Short mmCIF file of C-alpha atoms in Angstrom, two decimals:
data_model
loop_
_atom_site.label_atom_id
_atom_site.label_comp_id
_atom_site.label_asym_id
_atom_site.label_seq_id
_atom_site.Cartn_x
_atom_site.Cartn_y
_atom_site.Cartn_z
CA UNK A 1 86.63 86.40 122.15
CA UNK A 2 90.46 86.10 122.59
CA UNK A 3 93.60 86.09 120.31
CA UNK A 4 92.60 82.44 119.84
CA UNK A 5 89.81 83.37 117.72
CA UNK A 6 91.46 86.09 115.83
CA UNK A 7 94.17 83.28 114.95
CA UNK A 8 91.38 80.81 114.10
CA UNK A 9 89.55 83.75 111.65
CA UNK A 10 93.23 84.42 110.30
CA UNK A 11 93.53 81.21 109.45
CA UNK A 12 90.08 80.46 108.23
CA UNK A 13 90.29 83.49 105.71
CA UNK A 14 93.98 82.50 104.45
CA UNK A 15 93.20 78.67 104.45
CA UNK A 16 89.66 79.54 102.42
CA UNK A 17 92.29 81.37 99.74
CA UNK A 18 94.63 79.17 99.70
CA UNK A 19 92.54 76.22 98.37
CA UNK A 20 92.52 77.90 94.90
CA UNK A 21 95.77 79.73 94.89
CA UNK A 22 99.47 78.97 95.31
CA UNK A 23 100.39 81.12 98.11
CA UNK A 24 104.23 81.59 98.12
CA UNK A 25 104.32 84.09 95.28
CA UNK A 26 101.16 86.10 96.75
CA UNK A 27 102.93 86.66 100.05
CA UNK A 28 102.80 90.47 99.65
CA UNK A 29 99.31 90.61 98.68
CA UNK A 30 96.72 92.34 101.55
CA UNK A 31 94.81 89.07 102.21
CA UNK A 32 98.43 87.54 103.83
CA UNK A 33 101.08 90.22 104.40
CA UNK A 34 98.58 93.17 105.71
CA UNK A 35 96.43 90.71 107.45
CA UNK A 36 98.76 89.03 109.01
CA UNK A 37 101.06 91.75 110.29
CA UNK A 38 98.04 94.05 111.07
CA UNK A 39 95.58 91.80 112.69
CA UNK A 40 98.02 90.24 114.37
CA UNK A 41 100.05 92.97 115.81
CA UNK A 42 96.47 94.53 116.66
CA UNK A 43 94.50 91.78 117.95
CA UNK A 44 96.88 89.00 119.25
CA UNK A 45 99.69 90.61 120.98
CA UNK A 46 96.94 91.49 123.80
CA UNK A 47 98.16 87.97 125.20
CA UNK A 48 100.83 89.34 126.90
CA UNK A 49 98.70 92.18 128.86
CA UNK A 50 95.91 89.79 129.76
CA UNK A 51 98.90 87.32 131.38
CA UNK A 52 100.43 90.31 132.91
CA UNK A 53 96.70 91.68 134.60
CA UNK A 54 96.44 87.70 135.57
CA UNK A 55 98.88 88.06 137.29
CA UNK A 56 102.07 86.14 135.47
CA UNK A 57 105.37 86.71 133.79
CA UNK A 58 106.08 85.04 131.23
CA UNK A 59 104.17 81.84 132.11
CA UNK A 60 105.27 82.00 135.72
CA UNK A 61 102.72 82.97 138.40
CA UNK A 62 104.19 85.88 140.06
CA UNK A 63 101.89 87.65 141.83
CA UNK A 64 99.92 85.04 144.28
CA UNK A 65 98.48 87.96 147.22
CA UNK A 66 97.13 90.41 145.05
CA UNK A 67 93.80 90.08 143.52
CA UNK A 68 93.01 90.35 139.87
CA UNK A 69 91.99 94.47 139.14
CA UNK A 70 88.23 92.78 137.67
CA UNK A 71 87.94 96.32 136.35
CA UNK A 72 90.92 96.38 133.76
CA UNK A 73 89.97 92.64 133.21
CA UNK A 74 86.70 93.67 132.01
CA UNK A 75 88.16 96.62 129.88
CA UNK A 76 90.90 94.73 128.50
CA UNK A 77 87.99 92.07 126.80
CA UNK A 78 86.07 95.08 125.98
CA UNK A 79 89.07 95.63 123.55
CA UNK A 80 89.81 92.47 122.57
CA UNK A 81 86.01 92.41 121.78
CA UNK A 82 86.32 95.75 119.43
CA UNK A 83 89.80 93.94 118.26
CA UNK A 84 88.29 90.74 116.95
CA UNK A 85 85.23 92.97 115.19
CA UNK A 86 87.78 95.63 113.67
CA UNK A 87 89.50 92.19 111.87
CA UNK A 88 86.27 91.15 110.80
CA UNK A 89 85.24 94.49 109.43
CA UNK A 90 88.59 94.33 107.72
CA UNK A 91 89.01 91.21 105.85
CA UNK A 92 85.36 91.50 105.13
CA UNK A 93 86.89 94.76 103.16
CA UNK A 94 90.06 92.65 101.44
CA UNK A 95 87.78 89.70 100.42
CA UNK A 96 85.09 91.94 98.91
CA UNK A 97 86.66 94.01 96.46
CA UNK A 98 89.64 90.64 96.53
CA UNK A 99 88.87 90.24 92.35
CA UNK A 100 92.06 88.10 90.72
CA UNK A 101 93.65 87.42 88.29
CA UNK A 102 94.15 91.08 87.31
CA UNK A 103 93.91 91.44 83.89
CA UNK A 104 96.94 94.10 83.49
CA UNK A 105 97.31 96.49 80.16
CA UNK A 106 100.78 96.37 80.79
CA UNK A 107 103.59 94.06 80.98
CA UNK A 108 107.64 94.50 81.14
CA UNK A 109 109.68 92.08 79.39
CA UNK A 110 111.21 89.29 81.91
CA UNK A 111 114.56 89.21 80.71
CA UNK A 112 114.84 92.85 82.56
CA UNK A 113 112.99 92.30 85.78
CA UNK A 114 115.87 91.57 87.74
CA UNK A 115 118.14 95.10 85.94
CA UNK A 116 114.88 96.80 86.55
CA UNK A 117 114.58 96.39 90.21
CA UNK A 118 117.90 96.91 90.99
CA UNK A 119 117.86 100.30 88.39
CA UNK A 120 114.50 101.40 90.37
CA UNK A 121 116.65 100.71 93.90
CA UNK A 122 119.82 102.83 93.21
CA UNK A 123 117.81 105.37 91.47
CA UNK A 124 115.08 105.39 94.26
CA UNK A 125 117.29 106.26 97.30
CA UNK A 126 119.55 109.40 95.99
CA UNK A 127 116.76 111.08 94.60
CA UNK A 128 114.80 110.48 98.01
CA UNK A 129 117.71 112.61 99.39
CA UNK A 130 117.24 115.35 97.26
CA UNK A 131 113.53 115.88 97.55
CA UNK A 132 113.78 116.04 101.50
CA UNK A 133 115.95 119.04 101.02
CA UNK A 134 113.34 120.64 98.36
CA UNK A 135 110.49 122.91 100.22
CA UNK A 136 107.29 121.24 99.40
CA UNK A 137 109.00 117.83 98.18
CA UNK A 138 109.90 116.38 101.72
CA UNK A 139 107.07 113.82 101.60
CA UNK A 140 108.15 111.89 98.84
CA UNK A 141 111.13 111.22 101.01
CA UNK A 142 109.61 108.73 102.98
CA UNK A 143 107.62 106.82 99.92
CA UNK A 144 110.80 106.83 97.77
CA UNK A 145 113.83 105.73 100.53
CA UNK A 146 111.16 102.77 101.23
CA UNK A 147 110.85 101.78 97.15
CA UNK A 148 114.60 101.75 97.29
CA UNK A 149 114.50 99.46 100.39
CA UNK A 150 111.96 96.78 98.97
CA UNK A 151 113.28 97.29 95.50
CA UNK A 152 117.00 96.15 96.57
CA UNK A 153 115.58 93.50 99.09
CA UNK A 154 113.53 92.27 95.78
CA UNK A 155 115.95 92.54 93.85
CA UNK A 156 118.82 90.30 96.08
CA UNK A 157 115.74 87.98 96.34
CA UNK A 158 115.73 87.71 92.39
CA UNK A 159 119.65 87.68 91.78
CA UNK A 160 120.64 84.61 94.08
CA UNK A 161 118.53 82.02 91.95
CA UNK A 162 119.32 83.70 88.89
CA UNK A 163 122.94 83.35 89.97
CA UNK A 164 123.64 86.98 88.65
CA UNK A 165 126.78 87.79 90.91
CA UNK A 166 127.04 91.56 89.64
CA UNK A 167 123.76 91.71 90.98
CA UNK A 168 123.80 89.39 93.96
CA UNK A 169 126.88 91.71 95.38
CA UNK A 170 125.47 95.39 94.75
CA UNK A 171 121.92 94.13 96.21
CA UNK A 172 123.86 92.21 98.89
CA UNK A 173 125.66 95.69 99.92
CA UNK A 174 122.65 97.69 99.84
CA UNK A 175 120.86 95.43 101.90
CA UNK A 176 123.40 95.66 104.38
CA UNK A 177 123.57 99.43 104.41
CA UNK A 178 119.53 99.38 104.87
CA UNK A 179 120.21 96.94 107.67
CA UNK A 180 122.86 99.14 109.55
CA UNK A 181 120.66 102.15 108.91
CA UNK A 182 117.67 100.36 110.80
CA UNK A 183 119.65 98.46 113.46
CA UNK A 184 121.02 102.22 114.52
CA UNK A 185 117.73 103.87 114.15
CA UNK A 186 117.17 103.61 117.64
CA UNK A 187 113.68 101.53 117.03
CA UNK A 188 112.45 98.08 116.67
CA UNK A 189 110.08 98.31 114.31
CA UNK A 190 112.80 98.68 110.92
CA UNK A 191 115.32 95.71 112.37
CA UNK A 192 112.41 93.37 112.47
CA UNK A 193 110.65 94.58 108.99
CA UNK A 194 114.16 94.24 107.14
CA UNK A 195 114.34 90.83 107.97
CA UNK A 196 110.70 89.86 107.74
CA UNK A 197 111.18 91.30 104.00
CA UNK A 198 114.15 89.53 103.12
CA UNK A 199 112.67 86.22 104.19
CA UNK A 200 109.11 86.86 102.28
CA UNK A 201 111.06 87.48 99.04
CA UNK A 202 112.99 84.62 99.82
CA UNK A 203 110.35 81.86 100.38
CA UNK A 204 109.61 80.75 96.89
CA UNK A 205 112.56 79.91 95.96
CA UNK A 206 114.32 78.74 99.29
CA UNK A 207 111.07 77.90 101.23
CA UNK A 208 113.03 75.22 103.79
CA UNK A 209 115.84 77.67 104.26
CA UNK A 210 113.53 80.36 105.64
CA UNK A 211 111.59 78.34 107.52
CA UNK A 212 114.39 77.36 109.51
CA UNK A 213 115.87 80.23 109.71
CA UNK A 214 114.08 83.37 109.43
CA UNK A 215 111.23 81.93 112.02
CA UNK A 216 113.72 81.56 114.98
CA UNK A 217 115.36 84.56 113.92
CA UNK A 218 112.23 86.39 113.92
CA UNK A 219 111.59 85.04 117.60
CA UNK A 220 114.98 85.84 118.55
CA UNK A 221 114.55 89.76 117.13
CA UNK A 222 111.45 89.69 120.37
CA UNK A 223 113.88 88.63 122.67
CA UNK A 224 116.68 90.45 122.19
CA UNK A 225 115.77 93.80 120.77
CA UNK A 226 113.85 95.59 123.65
CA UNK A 227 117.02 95.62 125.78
CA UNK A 228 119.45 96.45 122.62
CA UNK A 229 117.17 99.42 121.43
CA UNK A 230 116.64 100.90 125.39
CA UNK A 231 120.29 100.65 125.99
CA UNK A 232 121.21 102.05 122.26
CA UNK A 233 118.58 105.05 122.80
CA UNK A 234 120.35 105.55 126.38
CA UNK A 235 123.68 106.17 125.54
CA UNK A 236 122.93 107.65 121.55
CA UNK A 237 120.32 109.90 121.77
CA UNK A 238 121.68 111.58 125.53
CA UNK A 239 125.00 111.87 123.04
CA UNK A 240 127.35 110.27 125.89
CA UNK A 241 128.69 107.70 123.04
CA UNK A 242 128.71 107.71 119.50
CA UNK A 243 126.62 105.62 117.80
CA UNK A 244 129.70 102.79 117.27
CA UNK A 245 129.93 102.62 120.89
CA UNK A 246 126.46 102.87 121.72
CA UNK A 247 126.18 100.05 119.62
CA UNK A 248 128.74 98.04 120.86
CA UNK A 249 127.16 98.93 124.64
CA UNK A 250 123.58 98.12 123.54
CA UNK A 251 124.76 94.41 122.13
CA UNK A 252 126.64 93.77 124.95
CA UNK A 253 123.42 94.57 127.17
CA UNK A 254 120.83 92.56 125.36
CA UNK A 255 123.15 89.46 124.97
CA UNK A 256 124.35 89.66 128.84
CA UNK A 257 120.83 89.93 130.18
CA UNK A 258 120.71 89.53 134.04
CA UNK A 259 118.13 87.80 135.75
CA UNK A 260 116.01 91.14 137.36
CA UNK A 261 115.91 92.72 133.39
CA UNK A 262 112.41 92.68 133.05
CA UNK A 263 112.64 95.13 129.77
CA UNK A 264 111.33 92.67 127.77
CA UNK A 265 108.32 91.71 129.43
CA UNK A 266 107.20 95.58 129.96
CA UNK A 267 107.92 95.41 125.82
CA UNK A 268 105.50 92.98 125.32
CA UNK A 269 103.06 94.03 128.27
CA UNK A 270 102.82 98.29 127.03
CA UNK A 271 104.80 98.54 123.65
CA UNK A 272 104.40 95.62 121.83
CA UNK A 273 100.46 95.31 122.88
CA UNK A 274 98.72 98.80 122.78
CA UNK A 275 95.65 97.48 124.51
CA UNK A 276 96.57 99.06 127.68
CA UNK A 277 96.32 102.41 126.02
CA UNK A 278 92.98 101.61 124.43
CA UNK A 279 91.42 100.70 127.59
CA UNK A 280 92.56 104.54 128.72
CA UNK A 281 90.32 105.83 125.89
CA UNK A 282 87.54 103.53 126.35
CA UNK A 283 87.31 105.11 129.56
CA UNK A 284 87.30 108.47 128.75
CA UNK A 285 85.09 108.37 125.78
CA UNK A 286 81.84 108.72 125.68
CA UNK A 287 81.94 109.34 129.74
CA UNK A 288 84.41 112.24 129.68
CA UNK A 289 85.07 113.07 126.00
CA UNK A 290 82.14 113.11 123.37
CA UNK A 291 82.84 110.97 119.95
CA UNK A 292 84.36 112.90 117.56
CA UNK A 293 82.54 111.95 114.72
CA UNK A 294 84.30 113.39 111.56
CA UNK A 295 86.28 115.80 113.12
CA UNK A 296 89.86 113.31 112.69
CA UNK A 297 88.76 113.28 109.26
CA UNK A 298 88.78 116.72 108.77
CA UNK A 299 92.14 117.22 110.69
CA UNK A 300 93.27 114.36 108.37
CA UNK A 301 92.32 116.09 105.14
CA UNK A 302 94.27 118.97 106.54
CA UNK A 303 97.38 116.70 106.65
CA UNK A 304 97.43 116.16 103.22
CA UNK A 305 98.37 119.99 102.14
CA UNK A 306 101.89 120.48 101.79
CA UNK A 307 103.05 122.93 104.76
CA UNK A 308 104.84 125.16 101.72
CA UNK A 309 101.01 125.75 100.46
CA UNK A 310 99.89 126.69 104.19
CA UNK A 311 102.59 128.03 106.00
CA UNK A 312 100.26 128.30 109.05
CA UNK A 313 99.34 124.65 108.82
CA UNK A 314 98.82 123.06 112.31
CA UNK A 315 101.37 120.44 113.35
CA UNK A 316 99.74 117.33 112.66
CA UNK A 317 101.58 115.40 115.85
CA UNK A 318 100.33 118.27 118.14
CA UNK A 319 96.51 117.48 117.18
CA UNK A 320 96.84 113.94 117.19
CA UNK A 321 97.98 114.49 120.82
CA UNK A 322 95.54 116.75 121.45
CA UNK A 323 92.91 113.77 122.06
CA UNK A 324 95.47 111.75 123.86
CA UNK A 325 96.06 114.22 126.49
CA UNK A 326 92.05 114.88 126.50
CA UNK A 327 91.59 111.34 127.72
CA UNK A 328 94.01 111.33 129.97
CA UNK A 329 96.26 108.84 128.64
CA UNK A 330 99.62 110.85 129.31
CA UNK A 331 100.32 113.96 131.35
CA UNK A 332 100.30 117.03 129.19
CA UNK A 333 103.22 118.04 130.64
CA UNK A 334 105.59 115.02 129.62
CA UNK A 335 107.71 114.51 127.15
CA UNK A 336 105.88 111.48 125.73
CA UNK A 337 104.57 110.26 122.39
CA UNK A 338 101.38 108.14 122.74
CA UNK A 339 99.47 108.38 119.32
CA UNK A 340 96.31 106.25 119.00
CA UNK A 341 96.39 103.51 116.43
CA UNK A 342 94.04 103.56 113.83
CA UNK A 343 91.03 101.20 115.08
CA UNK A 344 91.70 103.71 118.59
CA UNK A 345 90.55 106.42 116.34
CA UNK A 346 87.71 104.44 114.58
CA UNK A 347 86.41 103.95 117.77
CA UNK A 348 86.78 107.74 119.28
CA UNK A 349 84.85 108.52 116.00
CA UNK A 350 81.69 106.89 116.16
CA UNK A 351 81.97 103.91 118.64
CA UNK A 352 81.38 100.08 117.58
CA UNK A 353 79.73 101.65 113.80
CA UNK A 354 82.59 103.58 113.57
CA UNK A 355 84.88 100.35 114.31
CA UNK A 356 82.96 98.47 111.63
CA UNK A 357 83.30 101.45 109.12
CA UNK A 358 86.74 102.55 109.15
CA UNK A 359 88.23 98.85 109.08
CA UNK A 360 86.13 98.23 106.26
CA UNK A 361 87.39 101.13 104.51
CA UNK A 362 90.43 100.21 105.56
CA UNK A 363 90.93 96.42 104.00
CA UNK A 364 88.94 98.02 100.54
CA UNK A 365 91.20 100.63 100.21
CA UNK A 366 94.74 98.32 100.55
CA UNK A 367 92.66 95.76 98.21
CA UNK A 368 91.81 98.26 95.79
CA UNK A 369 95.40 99.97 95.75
CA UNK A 370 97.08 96.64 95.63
CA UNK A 371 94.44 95.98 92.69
CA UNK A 372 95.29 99.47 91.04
CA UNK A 373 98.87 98.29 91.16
CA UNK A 374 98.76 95.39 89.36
CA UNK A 375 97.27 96.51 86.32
CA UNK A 376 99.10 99.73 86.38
CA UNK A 377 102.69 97.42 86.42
CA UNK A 378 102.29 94.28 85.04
CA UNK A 379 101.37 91.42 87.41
CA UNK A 380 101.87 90.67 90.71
CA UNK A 381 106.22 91.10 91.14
CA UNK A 382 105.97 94.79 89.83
CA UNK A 383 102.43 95.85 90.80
CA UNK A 384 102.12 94.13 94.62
CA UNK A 385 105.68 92.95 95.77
CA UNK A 386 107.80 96.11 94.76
CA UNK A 387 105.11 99.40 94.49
CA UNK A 388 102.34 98.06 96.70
CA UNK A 389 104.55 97.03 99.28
CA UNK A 390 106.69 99.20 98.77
CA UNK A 391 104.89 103.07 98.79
CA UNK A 392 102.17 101.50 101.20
CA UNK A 393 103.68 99.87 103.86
CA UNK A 394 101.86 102.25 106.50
CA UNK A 395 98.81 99.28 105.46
CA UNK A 396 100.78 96.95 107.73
CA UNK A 397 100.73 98.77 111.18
CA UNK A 398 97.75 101.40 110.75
CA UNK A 399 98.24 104.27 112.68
CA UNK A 400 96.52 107.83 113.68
CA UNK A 401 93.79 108.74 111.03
CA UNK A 402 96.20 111.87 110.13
CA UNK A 403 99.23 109.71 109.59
CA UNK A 404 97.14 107.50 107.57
CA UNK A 405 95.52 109.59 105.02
CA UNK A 406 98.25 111.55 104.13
CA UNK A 407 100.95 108.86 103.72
CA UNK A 408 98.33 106.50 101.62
CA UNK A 409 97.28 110.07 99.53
CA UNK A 410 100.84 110.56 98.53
CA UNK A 411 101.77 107.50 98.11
CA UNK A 412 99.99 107.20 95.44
CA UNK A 413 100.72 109.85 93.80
CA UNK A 414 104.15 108.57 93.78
CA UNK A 415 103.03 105.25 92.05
CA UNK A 416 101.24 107.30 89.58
CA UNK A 417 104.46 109.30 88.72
CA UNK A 418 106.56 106.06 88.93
CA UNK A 419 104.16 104.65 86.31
CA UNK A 420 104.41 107.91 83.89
CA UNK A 421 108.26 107.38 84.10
CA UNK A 422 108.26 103.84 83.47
CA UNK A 423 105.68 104.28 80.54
CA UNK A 424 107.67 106.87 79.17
CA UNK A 425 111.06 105.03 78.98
CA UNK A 426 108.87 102.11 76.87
CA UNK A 427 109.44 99.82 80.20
CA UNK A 428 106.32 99.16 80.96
CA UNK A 429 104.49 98.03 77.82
CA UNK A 430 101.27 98.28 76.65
CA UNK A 431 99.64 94.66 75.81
#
């Protein structure tokens, strides 16, 4: 029970939609953009470790003397085991409460779409600026300066066809200064998810042109970025160059790779698989550390209270560690950030049940928001595309219980708000 057969249940579930349903304006919706990046971030990037305890590189047999560690062999399918069941448990969640068309009470006028998305992204990203400086307000930060991002990306998708070029150049310019801010950030994760974006929004309209290039670009990103980022994090964040130059240093490094740089195959092996650190807990838990049965949910409830409400509120990074360090996945004493993704956690909960529980909860809740969303804004562009996808993105990558809860809790209370102010200005209209 492989990545093959996550692909092949992938497939199956998307193919089994697709029958009835034009899929290049649905992109965004759970059953494809949550399922895809989610499952198969979680489930098939284990490739790369099973190669690497088999022994290979690549696909080149490097290690011919030693024998295969049967141990982490048998751990590592353990996973892959709890992997395929936590996608099962999960679509089984999306395709349940999966009810469309949703029948909206609210529409907003066509014509205005394209002003509207544009409006929402310049308006979006200032005020994100001035709630992080407001005790109390700090966590709308996060939900807002992503609305702006997918709000511009949306709305340079919408302005190129249209052939608006007043729009086509602000969008164009904001895109670019999202770009720059991600491609300095020091981390993968935002270079490859602004052009993953870009291409999505992209595809109905220009469906060849994405194909042919976003795909290899995509595949490029995986080659490329592990040694730009580690040289860019070497030389920015020690402050030895400023971040022009480290920039400049890092490109020069990831496009002159020499032969020994094996910093992409450790990326795929440890950072872009987390199996390796799954196996670590599987170990420890039940033999050395009990399940924790609804003691993350507790500590995630506690997440949710603003820290100006409870001054004395416990750091929510130092408990999630807390079990890390328990099962012995990192030395307490370095300075290293290993959180547990969010099937991890499931599993420290309650086992295989709690596996089956928590990803089914999981895929219901994104369903269910992404439902919400529609009928709150109109259809699919407003409701999934720009708020969905926009104030939930955490859906894509789940991570620690904590993390989860209170980003998804505020969230939406931001797209309630965002709907008050949109109903109030007569934009969104009733039917």
């Amino acid at each position: 029970m492989g990545p093959g057969l996550v692909i092949f249940s992938l497939a199956r579930c998307i193919l089994f939609y697709c029958l009835a349903r034009s899929v290049s304006e649905q992109l965004m919706r759970p059953i494809f953009i949550v399922q895809i990046i989610f499952a198969g971030y979680m489930c098939c990037t284990s490739i790369f470790y099973f190669l690497s305890l088999m022994g290979y590189e690549y696909l080149t047999k490097v290690n011919t003397i030693l024998a295969i560690d049967e141990t982490a062999l048998q751990l590592a399918a353990q996973c892959q085991r709890y992997y395929c069941l936590a996608h099962a448990a999960f679509v089984s969640g999306i395709l349940i409460f999966m009810k469309y068309p949703v029948h909206s009470k609210y529409y907003v006028e066509k014509e205005k779409l394209a002003n509207l998305l544009l409006s929402m992204a310049l308006i979006s990203f200032p005020v994100s600026l001035i709630l992080i400086r407001i005790p109390g307000l700090s966590q709308f930060y996060v939900q807002l300066g992503s609305l702006s991002f997918i709000a511009g990306t949306l709305a340079l998708a919408f302005a190129i066809p249209l052939k608006k070029m007043g729009n086509t150049l602000i969008c164009t310019a904001l895109y670019v200064f999202n770009f720059y801010a991600a491609f300095t950030s020091g981390f993968k994760e935002p270079i490859i998810i602004s052009i993953l974006v870009l291409g999505l929004f992209l595809y109905p309209n220009y469906k060849k042109f994405v194909t042919i290039t976003f795909v290899p670009l995509l595949l490029l990103l995986f080659v490329y970025l592990p040694s730009f980022v580690g040289s860019f994090r070497q030389n920015a964040w020690s402050g030895e160059e400023t971040t022009e130059d480290a920039t400049a240093i890092a490109l020069d490094a990831a496009l002159n790779q020499d032969a020994s740089d094996n910093s992409n195959w450790g990326f795929l092996i440890y950072r872009l698989s987390e199996i390796e650190m799954f196996t670590k807990f599987i170990k420890s838990t039940p033999a050395n550390v009990d399940f924790y049965g609804t003691t993350l949910l507790k500590q995630s409830a506690t997440a949710i209270v603003p820290r100006v409400l409870w001054p004395a509120k416990p750091i929510t990074e130092d408990l999630i560690m807390e079990r890390v360090y328990a099962a012995g996945v990192v030395n307490r004493n370095s300075n290293v950030s290993a959180k547990p993704a969010y099937v991890v956690d499931a599993y420290l909960s309650y086992g295989a049940i709690g596996i089956f529980i928590y990803l089914f909860a999981y895929g219901a809740a994104a369903q269910l928001i992404a439902i919400k969303a529609e009928k709150l804004f109109g259809g699919y562009i407003l409701g999934t595309a720009l708020i969905f996808s926009g104030l939930f993105q955490i859906f894509w990558r789940g991570l620690s219980f904590e993390f989860i809860v209170n980003s998804v809790f505020w969230s939406y209370v931001t797209m309630i708000i965002v709907f008050k102010i949109l109903r109030s200005k007569n934009i969104l209209k009733e039917i």
